[in-house]
Each structure stands twice: as C-alpha cells, then as structure tokens.
C-alpha cells in the first residue's frame, strides 16, 4: 500500500530538534540584544550631550542633565534647557512624564545619579566639575562589557572608554 504523510514519531523528533536548537541559540540572542541596547544608550547619551552643548551656546543659557535616582545608579536620564534669564525653554518631561534618553535596559553609574545633583552645562559648553558616567547592562550580565565616558570640566573634551571587565573601564575608544 502506498501511503503519504508523516508519522507521529517524525513530528515528535522534529519538535525535539527545534527545542534543542532554540535552547542553544536563545542565550546568545539575549546577550546580543543587551549588548546592542547598551551600545545604543551609550551613543544616545553622547549625542544628547552634543545637542545640549550646542543648544546652550545658541541660547547663551544653561542645560541640566539629570538622572532620576539618588542611589548613585539610575536607569532614567532626562534634561532641561534654560535660556539666559533662567526660563525653561525645553523640558521633554513636561510633554511626557515617562521621557527617558535611555532604552531602559542600561544602568548609569555617576555622581549625577546621587543626591539629585544634575550636570549643569554652561553657555561655554562645559560642565562644572566635569562629568563621568559608566554604562552597565541592567540585567547585571558580566559577559557584556560596559562603557564609560568622561567630560573634562575645563575644555569639554569627551573621552570614551570600553570596560574590559566589571571594574576596569580604561580601554580608550574613538
């Protein structure tokens, strides 16, 4: 007799192969997503700082970059731009209370995330006291290296670093 179709055993074998394959691939996909979110947040903050520096020079005003945390670590970053009379010109949280420069998958470690002390950009484009931020994945994965940047207080020069492990962030990048 000539029969066509598949048997129940063949279906079970194919499903088992698919489950084993997905179990092997899923962790690497998760790490890849976290790494891309971390890189994206790093570049988003750098772009935001460049924007704030140009905006305060244009207005001859100031800008505040704030991390909404008091513990030294935070995952929400926002800003305000003020003109030379101190009036708020731009505040994205006024339009949307959930505004965040970050994706929500990154933790910042910085002094701006403690004691509600924002980084204040002057009309010269520099931050009094400088700015140093370390970016780590929110999940705490040690397999994913973090990033760091430092903004010097006098010149406003930005130095970018890639972390080699959880404590060493001294490998300078372009």
mmCIF file of C-alpha atoms in Angstrom:
data_model
loop_
_atom_site.group_PDB
_atom_site.id
_atom_site.type_symbol
_atom_site.label_atom_id
_atom_site.label_comp_id
_atom_site.label_asym_id
_atom_site.label_seq_id
_atom_site.Cartn_x
_atom_site.Cartn_y
_atom_site.Cartn_z
ATOM 1 C CA UNK A 1 0.000 0.000 0.000
ATOM 2 C CA UNK A 2 1.312 3.449 -0.907
ATOM 3 C CA UNK A 3 0.759 5.911 1.981
ATOM 4 C CA UNK A 4 1.603 9.594 2.108
ATOM 5 C CA UNK A 5 2.112 11.873 5.118
ATOM 6 C CA UNK A 6 4.170 11.929 8.265
ATOM 7 C CA UNK A 7 4.011 9.808 11.340
ATOM 8 C CA UNK A 8 3.566 10.997 14.874
ATOM 9 C CA UNK A 9 7.123 9.886 15.687
ATOM 10 C CA UNK A 10 8.561 12.044 12.897
ATOM 11 C CA UNK A 11 6.707 15.089 14.215
ATOM 12 C CA UNK A 12 7.973 14.457 17.762
ATOM 13 C CA UNK A 13 11.571 14.132 16.504
ATOM 14 C CA UNK A 14 11.349 17.406 14.538
ATOM 15 C CA UNK A 15 9.873 19.255 17.532
ATOM 16 C CA UNK A 16 12.611 17.874 19.817
ATOM 17 C CA UNK A 17 15.326 19.044 17.392
ATOM 18 C CA UNK A 18 13.744 22.519 17.230
ATOM 19 C CA UNK A 19 13.554 22.759 21.035
ATOM 20 C CA UNK A 20 17.212 21.759 21.468
ATOM 21 C CA UNK A 21 18.310 24.259 18.821
ATOM 22 C CA UNK A 22 16.315 27.098 20.361
ATOM 23 C CA UNK A 23 17.674 26.304 23.830
ATOM 24 C CA UNK A 24 21.201 26.650 22.475
ATOM 25 C CA UNK A 25 20.556 29.844 20.483
ATOM 26 C CA UNK A 26 18.339 31.806 22.921
ATOM 27 C CA UNK A 27 21.084 32.875 25.409
ATOM 28 C CA UNK A 28 23.313 34.257 22.671
ATOM 29 C CA UNK A 29 20.395 36.209 21.204
ATOM 30 C CA UNK A 30 19.633 37.673 24.650
ATOM 31 C CA UNK A 31 23.279 38.727 25.132
ATOM 32 C CA UNK A 32 23.304 40.247 21.657
ATOM 33 C CA UNK A 33 20.167 42.285 22.439
ATOM 34 C CA UNK A 34 21.593 43.551 25.739
ATOM 35 C CA UNK A 35 24.879 44.481 24.090
ATOM 36 C CA UNK A 36 23.091 46.411 21.318
ATOM 37 C CA UNK A 37 20.890 48.229 23.864
ATOM 38 C CA UNK A 38 23.981 49.190 25.881
ATOM 39 C CA UNK A 39 25.797 50.494 22.799
ATOM 40 C CA UNK A 40 22.680 52.338 21.672
ATOM 41 C CA UNK A 41 22.273 54.041 25.065
ATOM 42 C CA UNK A 42 25.966 54.973 25.153
ATOM 43 C CA UNK A 43 25.703 56.677 21.761
ATOM 44 C CA UNK A 44 22.331 58.245 22.605
ATOM 45 C CA UNK A 45 23.782 59.929 25.701
ATOM 46 C CA UNK A 46 26.821 61.142 23.748
ATOM 47 C CA UNK A 47 24.510 62.603 21.099
ATOM 48 C CA UNK A 48 22.344 64.184 23.812
ATOM 49 C CA UNK A 49 25.389 65.836 25.369
ATOM 50 C CA UNK A 50 26.478 67.189 21.988
ATOM 51 C CA UNK A 51 22.950 68.521 21.463
ATOM 52 C CA UNK A 52 22.881 70.195 24.883
ATOM 53 C CA UNK A 53 26.280 71.798 24.340
ATOM 54 C CA UNK A 54 25.187 73.300 21.014
ATOM 55 C CA UNK A 55 21.778 74.346 22.354
ATOM 56 C CA UNK A 56 23.174 76.231 25.373
ATOM 57 C CA UNK A 57 25.687 78.038 23.187
ATOM 58 C CA UNK A 58 22.902 79.083 20.823
ATOM 59 C CA UNK A 59 20.696 80.380 23.657
ATOM 60 C CA UNK A 60 23.585 81.640 25.801
ATOM 61 C CA UNK A 61 21.861 79.713 28.577
ATOM 62 C CA UNK A 62 22.369 76.541 30.586
ATOM 63 C CA UNK A 63 21.202 72.938 30.492
ATOM 64 C CA UNK A 64 20.731 70.292 33.166
ATOM 65 C CA UNK A 65 21.290 66.593 32.552
ATOM 66 C CA UNK A 66 19.582 64.647 35.335
ATOM 67 C CA UNK A 67 19.482 61.026 36.393
ATOM 68 C CA UNK A 68 16.286 60.345 38.301
ATOM 69 C CA UNK A 69 17.850 58.400 41.145
ATOM 70 C CA UNK A 70 19.532 59.146 44.436
ATOM 71 C CA UNK A 71 21.409 55.885 44.915
ATOM 72 C CA UNK A 72 24.318 56.524 42.534
ATOM 73 C CA UNK A 73 22.827 54.155 39.945
ATOM 74 C CA UNK A 74 19.957 55.032 37.654
ATOM 75 C CA UNK A 75 18.153 53.920 34.538
ATOM 76 C CA UNK A 76 16.260 57.141 33.701
ATOM 77 C CA UNK A 77 18.055 60.138 32.186
ATOM 78 C CA UNK A 78 16.399 63.407 31.221
ATOM 79 C CA UNK A 79 17.331 67.039 30.605
ATOM 80 C CA UNK A 80 16.178 70.653 30.701
ATOM 81 C CA UNK A 81 17.384 73.624 28.666
ATOM 82 C CA UNK A 82 17.160 77.123 30.162
ATOM 83 C CA UNK A 83 17.682 80.452 28.409
ATOM 84 C CA UNK A 84 19.939 83.231 29.728
ATOM 85 C CA UNK A 85 17.159 84.544 32.014
ATOM 86 C CA UNK A 86 16.708 81.130 33.676
ATOM 87 C CA UNK A 87 13.397 80.296 31.998
ATOM 88 C CA UNK A 88 12.894 76.684 30.946
ATOM 89 C CA UNK A 89 12.901 76.560 27.150
ATOM 90 C CA UNK A 90 12.912 72.812 26.649
ATOM 91 C CA UNK A 91 11.776 70.102 29.049
ATOM 92 C CA UNK A 92 10.735 66.792 27.468
ATOM 93 C CA UNK A 93 9.316 65.520 30.769
ATOM 94 C CA UNK A 94 6.724 68.315 30.632
ATOM 95 C CA UNK A 95 5.291 66.711 27.470
ATOM 96 C CA UNK A 96 5.710 63.129 28.632
ATOM 97 C CA UNK A 97 6.438 62.191 32.236
ATOM 98 C CA UNK A 98 7.929 58.897 31.065
ATOM 99 C CA UNK A 99 10.550 60.561 28.814
ATOM 100 C CA UNK A 100 13.922 58.817 29.004
ATOM 101 C CA UNK A 101 17.068 59.256 26.896
ATOM 102 C CA UNK A 102 17.920 55.632 27.718
ATOM 103 C CA UNK A 103 16.214 52.467 26.468
ATOM 104 C CA UNK A 104 15.522 51.226 29.993
ATOM 105 C CA UNK A 105 17.963 48.324 29.619
ATOM 106 C CA UNK A 106 21.018 50.201 30.877
ATOM 107 C CA UNK A 107 22.145 51.369 34.302
ATOM 108 C CA UNK A 108 24.175 54.551 34.718
ATOM 109 C CA UNK A 109 26.718 54.890 37.483
ATOM 110 C CA UNK A 110 27.563 58.540 38.059
ATOM 111 C CA UNK A 111 27.515 61.408 40.522
ATOM 112 C CA UNK A 112 24.519 62.852 38.648
ATOM 113 C CA UNK A 113 22.590 59.799 39.877
ATOM 114 C CA UNK A 114 23.197 60.592 43.528
ATOM 115 C CA UNK A 115 21.748 63.300 45.747
ATOM 116 C CA UNK A 116 19.773 64.763 42.840
ATOM 117 C CA UNK A 117 22.822 66.654 41.559
ATOM 118 C CA UNK A 118 22.416 67.179 37.791
ATOM 119 C CA UNK A 119 25.264 68.016 35.433
ATOM 120 C CA UNK A 120 24.893 71.690 34.506
ATOM 121 C CA UNK A 121 26.192 72.758 31.097
ATOM 122 C CA UNK A 122 27.222 76.401 30.871
ATOM 123 C CA UNK A 123 26.958 78.567 27.764
ATOM 124 C CA UNK A 124 30.618 77.712 27.092
ATOM 125 C CA UNK A 125 29.545 74.074 26.672
ATOM 126 C CA UNK A 126 31.398 72.727 29.698
ATOM 127 C CA UNK A 127 30.202 71.135 32.918
ATOM 128 C CA UNK A 128 31.423 72.479 36.231
ATOM 129 C CA UNK A 129 33.291 69.639 37.927
ATOM 130 C CA UNK A 130 33.224 67.508 34.780
ATOM 131 C CA UNK A 131 31.029 64.544 34.038
ATOM 132 C CA UNK A 132 31.867 60.860 34.350
ATOM 133 C CA UNK A 133 29.300 58.181 33.517
ATOM 134 C CA UNK A 134 29.671 54.401 33.438
ATOM 135 C CA UNK A 135 27.132 52.367 31.446
ATOM 136 C CA UNK A 136 26.364 48.804 32.568
ATOM 137 C CA UNK A 137 23.691 46.347 31.392
ATOM 138 C CA UNK A 138 20.568 46.417 33.539
ATOM 139 C CA UNK A 139 20.495 42.634 33.906
ATOM 140 C CA UNK A 140 23.934 42.615 35.518
ATOM 141 C CA UNK A 141 25.456 40.279 32.936
ATOM 142 C CA UNK A 142 29.216 40.170 33.414
ATOM 143 C CA UNK A 143 29.691 38.738 29.915
ATOM 144 C CA UNK A 144 28.748 42.103 28.403
ATOM 145 C CA UNK A 145 31.372 44.822 28.838
ATOM 146 C CA UNK A 146 30.188 48.274 29.768
ATOM 147 C CA UNK A 147 31.168 51.725 28.556
ATOM 148 C CA UNK A 148 32.338 54.913 30.192
ATOM 149 C CA UNK A 149 32.827 58.478 29.132
ATOM 150 C CA UNK A 150 34.414 61.414 30.870
ATOM 151 C CA UNK A 151 33.841 65.069 30.032
ATOM 152 C CA UNK A 152 36.684 67.281 31.218
ATOM 153 C CA UNK A 153 35.468 70.384 33.075
ATOM 154 C CA UNK A 154 37.798 72.963 31.524
ATOM 155 C CA UNK A 155 37.853 72.074 27.841
ATOM 156 C CA UNK A 156 34.696 69.985 27.446
ATOM 157 C CA UNK A 157 36.717 67.238 25.748
ATOM 158 C CA UNK A 158 34.931 63.870 25.753
ATOM 159 C CA UNK A 159 36.945 60.713 26.373
ATOM 160 C CA UNK A 160 35.236 57.392 25.614
ATOM 161 C CA UNK A 161 36.188 54.063 27.153
ATOM 162 C CA UNK A 162 35.148 50.437 26.873
ATOM 163 C CA UNK A 163 35.177 48.317 30.007
ATOM 164 C CA UNK A 164 37.190 45.117 29.883
ATOM 165 C CA UNK A 165 35.521 43.698 32.994
ATOM 166 C CA UNK A 166 33.178 44.829 35.755
ATOM 167 C CA UNK A 167 35.719 47.176 37.383
ATOM 168 C CA UNK A 168 38.205 48.202 34.678
ATOM 169 C CA UNK A 169 36.936 50.829 32.212
ATOM 170 C CA UNK A 170 40.216 52.236 30.906
ATOM 171 C CA UNK A 171 40.388 50.988 27.295
ATOM 172 C CA UNK A 172 40.010 54.225 25.331
ATOM 173 C CA UNK A 173 37.980 54.107 22.096
ATOM 174 C CA UNK A 174 37.423 56.642 19.306
#
